[in-house]
């Protein structure tokens, strides 16, 4: 990456690569993290300085502004510099009760930030139709799509809140045991944050992060988080729609983006989606 030497010269430090996401490459050095966005990404996602500034603004809006150092342009690239969190990606072994409480409090605060508009019925119908078409040859997936359609009425019209929209395990950091003065967990990668249904955020958190804890522990953790909200029951009921829909989305993604992993994704995710929906009434909050 041609801007790397210039960054190292500007900050007088050696930068080493970290695991990066789809939008940017990430490097670390002396207590800082450098997220480098290429000049352009896709028509639906900004690149360069626009992406760097958007993520910095979203972090600040989410109450994480203290982690932002600066965002600037360099040779057409956008560079977001943040303080480095003394932790690592979510694992079941490192997930403590304190980390779950931190996530619960954080998402409850985040989702208290009201946004204009409501969840679109047309968008929900479009997504179900899209997943149904992609998974046309899976009878159980078709059955699940049919079960979810009547629940659109329960979700459409929900007031939107500020949402992360991608809280999978790769975007959840847990602090090292010896670290002091930092939260027990930190949510990173804010470039995709937008207004949405808070239940969708929690569904992605469930399917992409909490389920690593195991079935019973994941359900207990989800309930623990939902109960932190001022009005938990409506949020809980909407998860009957969003959790199975998220599993359908994941299978759709594998078939369209990584077909080699599609068969394994179906074997893992379809039974979980069916079980969550079919047993939801018995789960209770």
CSV table of C-alpha atoms in Angstrom, one decimal:
chain,number,residue,atom,x,y,z
A,1,UNK,CA,0.0,0.0,0.0
A,2,UNK,CA,1.7,3.2,-1.2
A,3,UNK,CA,0.5,5.4,1.6
A,4,UNK,CA,2.0,3.2,4.3
A,5,UNK,CA,5.6,4.7,4.2
A,6,UNK,CA,4.1,8.2,4.3
A,7,UNK,CA,2.0,7.3,7.3
A,8,UNK,CA,5.0,5.8,9.1
A,9,UNK,CA,7.0,8.9,8.4
A,10,UNK,CA,4.2,11.2,9.6
A,11,UNK,CA,3.8,9.3,12.9
A,12,UNK,CA,7.4,8.2,13.3
A,13,UNK,CA,6.4,4.6,14.0
A,14,UNK,CA,6.4,1.2,12.3
A,15,UNK,CA,2.9,0.0,11.3
A,16,UNK,CA,2.0,-3.7,11.3
A,17,UNK,CA,-1.1,-5.1,9.6
A,18,UNK,CA,-4.2,-6.2,11.5
A,19,UNK,CA,-7.1,-8.2,10.2
A,20,UNK,CA,-9.0,-5.8,7.9
A,21,UNK,CA,-12.6,-5.7,6.8
A,22,UNK,CA,-14.1,-5.5,3.3
A,23,UNK,CA,-14.0,-1.7,3.2
A,24,UNK,CA,-10.5,-0.9,4.5
A,25,UNK,CA,-7.1,-2.2,5.5
A,26,UNK,CA,-6.1,-1.8,9.2
A,27,UNK,CA,-2.6,-1.3,10.8
A,28,UNK,CA,-1.4,-0.8,14.3
A,29,UNK,CA,1.5,1.0,15.9
A,30,UNK,CA,2.4,2.3,19.3
A,31,UNK,CA,-1.1,2.5,20.9
A,32,UNK,CA,-2.8,3.6,17.7
A,33,UNK,CA,-4.9,1.9,15.0
A,34,UNK,CA,-4.8,3.2,11.4
A,35,UNK,CA,-7.8,2.3,9.1
A,36,UNK,CA,-7.0,3.1,5.5
A,37,UNK,CA,-9.9,3.5,3.0
A,38,UNK,CA,-9.1,3.3,-0.7
A,39,UNK,CA,-10.2,6.2,-2.9
A,40,UNK,CA,-13.5,4.5,-4.0
A,41,UNK,CA,-15.3,1.4,-2.8
A,42,UNK,CA,-18.7,0.8,-4.2
A,43,UNK,CA,-21.6,2.9,-5.4
A,44,UNK,CA,-23.5,2.2,-2.2
A,45,UNK,CA,-20.6,2.6,0.2
A,46,UNK,CA,-18.3,5.7,0.4
A,47,UNK,CA,-14.5,5.4,0.1
A,48,UNK,CA,-11.5,7.6,0.8
A,49,UNK,CA,-11.8,10.5,3.1
A,50,UNK,CA,-15.6,10.3,3.1
A,51,UNK,CA,-15.5,6.9,4.6
A,52,UNK,CA,-12.9,7.9,7.2
A,53,UNK,CA,-14.9,10.9,8.2
A,54,UNK,CA,-18.2,9.0,8.3
A,55,UNK,CA,-16.8,6.4,10.6
A,56,UNK,CA,-15.3,9.0,12.9
A,57,UNK,CA,-18.7,10.8,13.0
A,58,UNK,CA,-20.5,7.6,13.7
A,59,UNK,CA,-18.2,6.6,16.5
A,60,UNK,CA,-18.7,10.0,18.1
A,61,UNK,CA,-22.4,9.8,17.7
A,62,UNK,CA,-22.3,6.3,19.4
A,63,UNK,CA,-20.5,7.8,22.4
A,64,UNK,CA,-17.0,6.5,21.3
A,65,UNK,CA,-15.5,9.9,20.3
A,66,UNK,CA,-12.8,9.5,22.9
A,67,UNK,CA,-11.3,6.7,20.8
A,68,UNK,CA,-11.0,8.9,17.7
A,69,UNK,CA,-7.7,10.7,17.1
A,70,UNK,CA,-8.1,12.2,13.6
A,71,UNK,CA,-9.4,11.5,10.1
A,72,UNK,CA,-7.6,12.9,7.1
A,73,UNK,CA,-6.9,12.4,3.4
A,74,UNK,CA,-3.5,11.2,2.1
A,75,UNK,CA,-2.9,10.7,-1.7
A,76,UNK,CA,-6.6,10.0,-2.3
A,77,UNK,CA,-6.9,7.6,0.6
A,78,UNK,CA,-8.9,8.2,3.7
A,79,UNK,CA,-7.2,7.6,7.0
A,80,UNK,CA,-9.0,7.1,10.3
A,81,UNK,CA,-6.7,7.1,13.3
A,82,UNK,CA,-8.0,5.8,16.6
A,83,UNK,CA,-6.6,4.8,20.0
A,84,UNK,CA,-5.8,1.1,20.2
A,85,UNK,CA,-8.1,-0.9,22.6
A,86,UNK,CA,-6.2,-3.3,24.8
A,87,UNK,CA,-8.2,-6.3,23.8
A,88,UNK,CA,-8.9,-8.9,21.1
A,89,UNK,CA,-11.8,-10.3,19.1
A,90,UNK,CA,-14.7,-11.9,20.9
A,91,UNK,CA,-14.2,-15.5,22.0
A,92,UNK,CA,-16.4,-17.6,24.3
A,93,UNK,CA,-13.4,-18.2,26.6
A,94,UNK,CA,-12.8,-14.4,27.1
A,95,UNK,CA,-16.4,-13.4,27.4
A,96,UNK,CA,-17.2,-12.5,31.0
A,97,UNK,CA,-20.3,-11.4,32.8
A,98,UNK,CA,-18.8,-7.9,32.8
A,99,UNK,CA,-18.4,-8.0,29.0
A,100,UNK,CA,-22.0,-9.0,28.5
A,101,UNK,CA,-23.2,-6.3,30.9
A,102,UNK,CA,-21.1,-3.8,29.0
A,103,UNK,CA,-22.6,-4.9,25.7
A,104,UNK,CA,-26.1,-4.7,27.2
A,105,UNK,CA,-25.6,-1.2,28.5
A,106,UNK,CA,-23.9,0.0,25.3
A,107,UNK,CA,-26.6,-1.2,22.9
A,108,UNK,CA,-29.4,0.1,25.2
A,109,UNK,CA,-27.7,3.5,25.1
A,110,UNK,CA,-27.0,3.3,21.4
A,111,UNK,CA,-30.6,2.4,20.5
A,112,UNK,CA,-31.9,5.2,22.7
A,113,UNK,CA,-30.7,7.6,19.9
A,114,UNK,CA,-33.9,8.1,17.9
A,115,UNK,CA,-33.6,8.5,14.1
A,116,UNK,CA,-36.1,9.8,11.6
A,117,UNK,CA,-38.5,7.4,9.9
A,118,UNK,CA,-39.8,3.9,10.6
A,119,UNK,CA,-38.9,0.4,9.4
A,120,UNK,CA,-40.1,0.1,5.8
A,121,UNK,CA,-42.6,-2.6,5.0
A,122,UNK,CA,-41.6,-2.6,1.4
A,123,UNK,CA,-38.0,-3.2,2.3
A,124,UNK,CA,-38.9,-6.1,4.6
A,125,UNK,CA,-41.0,-7.7,1.8
A,126,UNK,CA,-38.2,-7.1,-0.7
A,127,UNK,CA,-35.7,-8.9,1.6
A,128,UNK,CA,-37.9,-11.9,2.2
A,129,UNK,CA,-38.6,-12.2,-1.5
A,130,UNK,CA,-34.9,-11.9,-2.3
A,131,UNK,CA,-33.9,-14.7,0.2
A,132,UNK,CA,-36.8,-16.8,-0.9
A,133,UNK,CA,-35.6,-16.6,-4.5
A,134,UNK,CA,-32.0,-17.3,-3.7
A,135,UNK,CA,-32.9,-20.3,-1.5
A,136,UNK,CA,-35.6,-21.5,-3.9
A,137,UNK,CA,-34.4,-25.1,-3.9
A,138,UNK,CA,-34.5,-25.5,-0.1
A,139,UNK,CA,-38.0,-26.6,1.0
A,140,UNK,CA,-37.4,-25.8,4.7
A,141,UNK,CA,-36.1,-22.3,3.8
A,142,UNK,CA,-39.2,-21.7,1.7
A,143,UNK,CA,-41.4,-22.8,4.6
A,144,UNK,CA,-39.6,-20.4,6.9
A,145,UNK,CA,-40.0,-17.5,4.5
A,146,UNK,CA,-43.7,-18.3,4.5
A,147,UNK,CA,-43.9,-18.3,8.3
A,148,UNK,CA,-42.1,-15.0,8.5
A,149,UNK,CA,-44.3,-13.1,6.0
A,150,UNK,CA,-47.2,-12.5,8.5
A,151,UNK,CA,-44.8,-11.1,11.0
A,152,UNK,CA,-43.9,-8.2,8.7
A,153,UNK,CA,-46.8,-6.4,10.2
A,154,UNK,CA,-45.3,-6.6,13.6
A,155,UNK,CA,-42.0,-5.1,12.5
A,156,UNK,CA,-43.0,-2.6,9.8
A,157,UNK,CA,-43.6,0.9,11.2
A,158,UNK,CA,-41.2,0.4,14.1
A,159,UNK,CA,-39.5,3.8,14.9
A,160,UNK,CA,-35.9,3.7,13.9
A,161,UNK,CA,-32.9,4.2,16.1
A,162,UNK,CA,-29.1,4.6,15.5
A,163,UNK,CA,-27.8,1.1,14.9
A,164,UNK,CA,-24.4,-0.4,14.2
A,165,UNK,CA,-25.8,-2.9,11.7
A,166,UNK,CA,-22.9,-5.4,11.8
A,167,UNK,CA,-22.1,-6.5,15.4
A,168,UNK,CA,-20.6,-9.9,14.5
A,169,UNK,CA,-17.8,-11.4,16.6
A,170,UNK,CA,-15.1,-9.8,14.4
A,171,UNK,CA,-16.4,-6.3,15.4
A,172,UNK,CA,-16.7,-7.1,19.1
A,173,UNK,CA,-13.5,-6.7,21.2
A,174,UNK,CA,-13.0,-7.9,24.7
A,175,UNK,CA,-10.4,-6.4,27.0
A,176,UNK,CA,-7.3,-8.2,28.1
A,177,UNK,CA,-7.6,-9.3,31.8
A,178,UNK,CA,-4.7,-7.0,32.8
A,179,UNK,CA,-6.1,-3.9,31.1
A,180,UNK,CA,-7.3,-1.1,33.3
A,181,UNK,CA,-9.5,2.0,32.8
A,182,UNK,CA,-11.3,0.7,29.6
A,183,UNK,CA,-14.7,-0.9,29.1
A,184,UNK,CA,-14.9,-4.7,29.3
A,185,UNK,CA,-16.1,-4.8,25.6
A,186,UNK,CA,-15.9,-2.4,22.7
A,187,UNK,CA,-17.8,-2.4,19.4
A,188,UNK,CA,-15.7,-1.4,16.4
A,189,UNK,CA,-16.1,-0.8,12.6
A,190,UNK,CA,-18.8,1.9,12.4
A,191,UNK,CA,-18.8,2.8,8.7
A,192,UNK,CA,-22.0,0.9,8.1
A,193,UNK,CA,-24.0,2.4,11.0
A,194,UNK,CA,-27.4,3.7,10.0
A,195,UNK,CA,-31.0,4.2,11.3
A,196,UNK,CA,-32.7,0.8,11.6
A,197,UNK,CA,-34.7,-1.4,14.0
A,198,UNK,CA,-32.7,-2.1,17.2
A,199,UNK,CA,-34.0,-5.7,17.1
A,200,UNK,CA,-32.0,-6.2,13.9
A,201,UNK,CA,-28.8,-5.2,15.6
A,202,UNK,CA,-29.5,-7.6,18.4
A,203,UNK,CA,-30.4,-10.4,15.9
A,204,UNK,CA,-27.0,-9.9,14.2
A,205,UNK,CA,-25.3,-9.8,17.6
A,206,UNK,CA,-27.1,-13.1,18.4
A,207,UNK,CA,-26.3,-15.0,15.2
A,208,UNK,CA,-22.8,-13.6,14.7
A,209,UNK,CA,-21.5,-13.3,18.2
A,210,UNK,CA,-23.5,-14.7,21.1
A,211,UNK,CA,-24.1,-18.1,19.4
A,212,UNK,CA,-20.4,-18.8,19.8
A,213,UNK,CA,-21.2,-19.2,23.6
A,214,UNK,CA,-23.4,-22.2,22.8
A,215,UNK,CA,-27.2,-22.5,22.5
A,216,UNK,CA,-28.2,-22.1,26.2
A,217,UNK,CA,-25.6,-19.5,27.1
A,218,UNK,CA,-26.4,-17.5,23.9
A,219,UNK,CA,-30.1,-17.4,24.7
A,220,UNK,CA,-29.4,-16.4,28.3
A,221,UNK,CA,-27.1,-13.6,27.1
A,222,UNK,CA,-29.6,-12.3,24.6
A,223,UNK,CA,-32.3,-12.1,27.3
A,224,UNK,CA,-29.9,-10.4,29.7
A,225,UNK,CA,-29.3,-7.8,27.0
A,226,UNK,CA,-32.9,-7.3,26.0
A,227,UNK,CA,-33.9,-6.8,29.7
A,228,UNK,CA,-31.7,-3.7,29.9
A,229,UNK,CA,-34.0,-1.8,27.5
A,230,UNK,CA,-36.7,0.4,29.0
A,231,UNK,CA,-39.4,-1.4,27.0
A,232,UNK,CA,-38.1,-4.9,26.4
A,233,UNK,CA,-41.2,-6.9,25.4
A,234,UNK,CA,-41.9,-5.3,22.0
A,235,UNK,CA,-38.2,-5.6,21.2
A,236,UNK,CA,-38.1,-9.2,22.2
A,237,UNK,CA,-41.2,-10.0,20.1
A,238,UNK,CA,-39.6,-8.5,17.0
A,239,UNK,CA,-36.6,-10.9,17.4
A,240,UNK,CA,-39.0,-13.7,16.3
A,241,UNK,CA,-38.8,-12.2,12.9
A,242,UNK,CA,-35.2,-10.8,12.8
A,243,UNK,CA,-33.2,-13.7,14.1
A,244,UNK,CA,-34.5,-16.2,11.5
A,245,UNK,CA,-34.3,-13.5,8.8
A,246,UNK,CA,-30.6,-13.0,9.7
A,247,UNK,CA,-29.9,-16.6,9.3
A,248,UNK,CA,-31.6,-16.5,5.9
A,249,UNK,CA,-29.5,-13.5,5.0
A,250,UNK,CA,-26.3,-15.4,5.9
A,251,UNK,CA,-27.3,-18.4,3.7
A,252,UNK,CA,-28.2,-15.9,0.9
A,253,UNK,CA,-24.7,-14.3,1.3
A,254,UNK,CA,-22.9,-17.6,1.1
A,255,UNK,CA,-24.7,-18.7,-2.1
A,256,UNK,CA,-24.1,-15.4,-3.8
A,257,UNK,CA,-20.7,-14.4,-2.5
A,258,UNK,CA,-18.9,-17.6,-1.3
A,259,UNK,CA,-20.7,-20.6,-2.9
A,260,UNK,CA,-18.0,-23.0,-1.7
A,261,UNK,CA,-19.2,-22.5,1.8
A,262,UNK,CA,-23.0,-22.5,1.0
A,263,UNK,CA,-23.7,-26.2,1.8
A,264,UNK,CA,-22.0,-25.9,5.2
A,265,UNK,CA,-23.8,-22.7,6.0
A,266,UNK,CA,-27.1,-24.3,5.3
A,267,UNK,CA,-26.4,-27.3,7.5
A,268,UNK,CA,-25.4,-25.0,10.3
A,269,UNK,CA,-27.8,-22.1,10.0
A,270,UNK,CA,-31.1,-23.4,8.7
A,271,UNK,CA,-31.8,-25.7,11.7
A,272,UNK,CA,-31.0,-22.9,14.1
A,273,UNK,CA,-33.4,-20.5,12.2
A,274,UNK,CA,-36.2,-23.1,12.2
A,275,UNK,CA,-35.7,-23.9,15.9
A,276,UNK,CA,-35.6,-20.3,17.0
A,277,UNK,CA,-38.8,-19.5,15.2
A,278,UNK,CA,-40.7,-22.7,16.1
A,279,UNK,CA,-39.8,-22.6,19.8
A,280,UNK,CA,-39.9,-18.8,20.2
A,281,UNK,CA,-43.2,-18.8,22.2
A,282,UNK,CA,-41.7,-21.2,24.7
A,283,UNK,CA,-38.5,-19.2,25.2
A,284,UNK,CA,-40.1,-16.4,27.2
A,285,UNK,CA,-38.3,-13.3,28.3
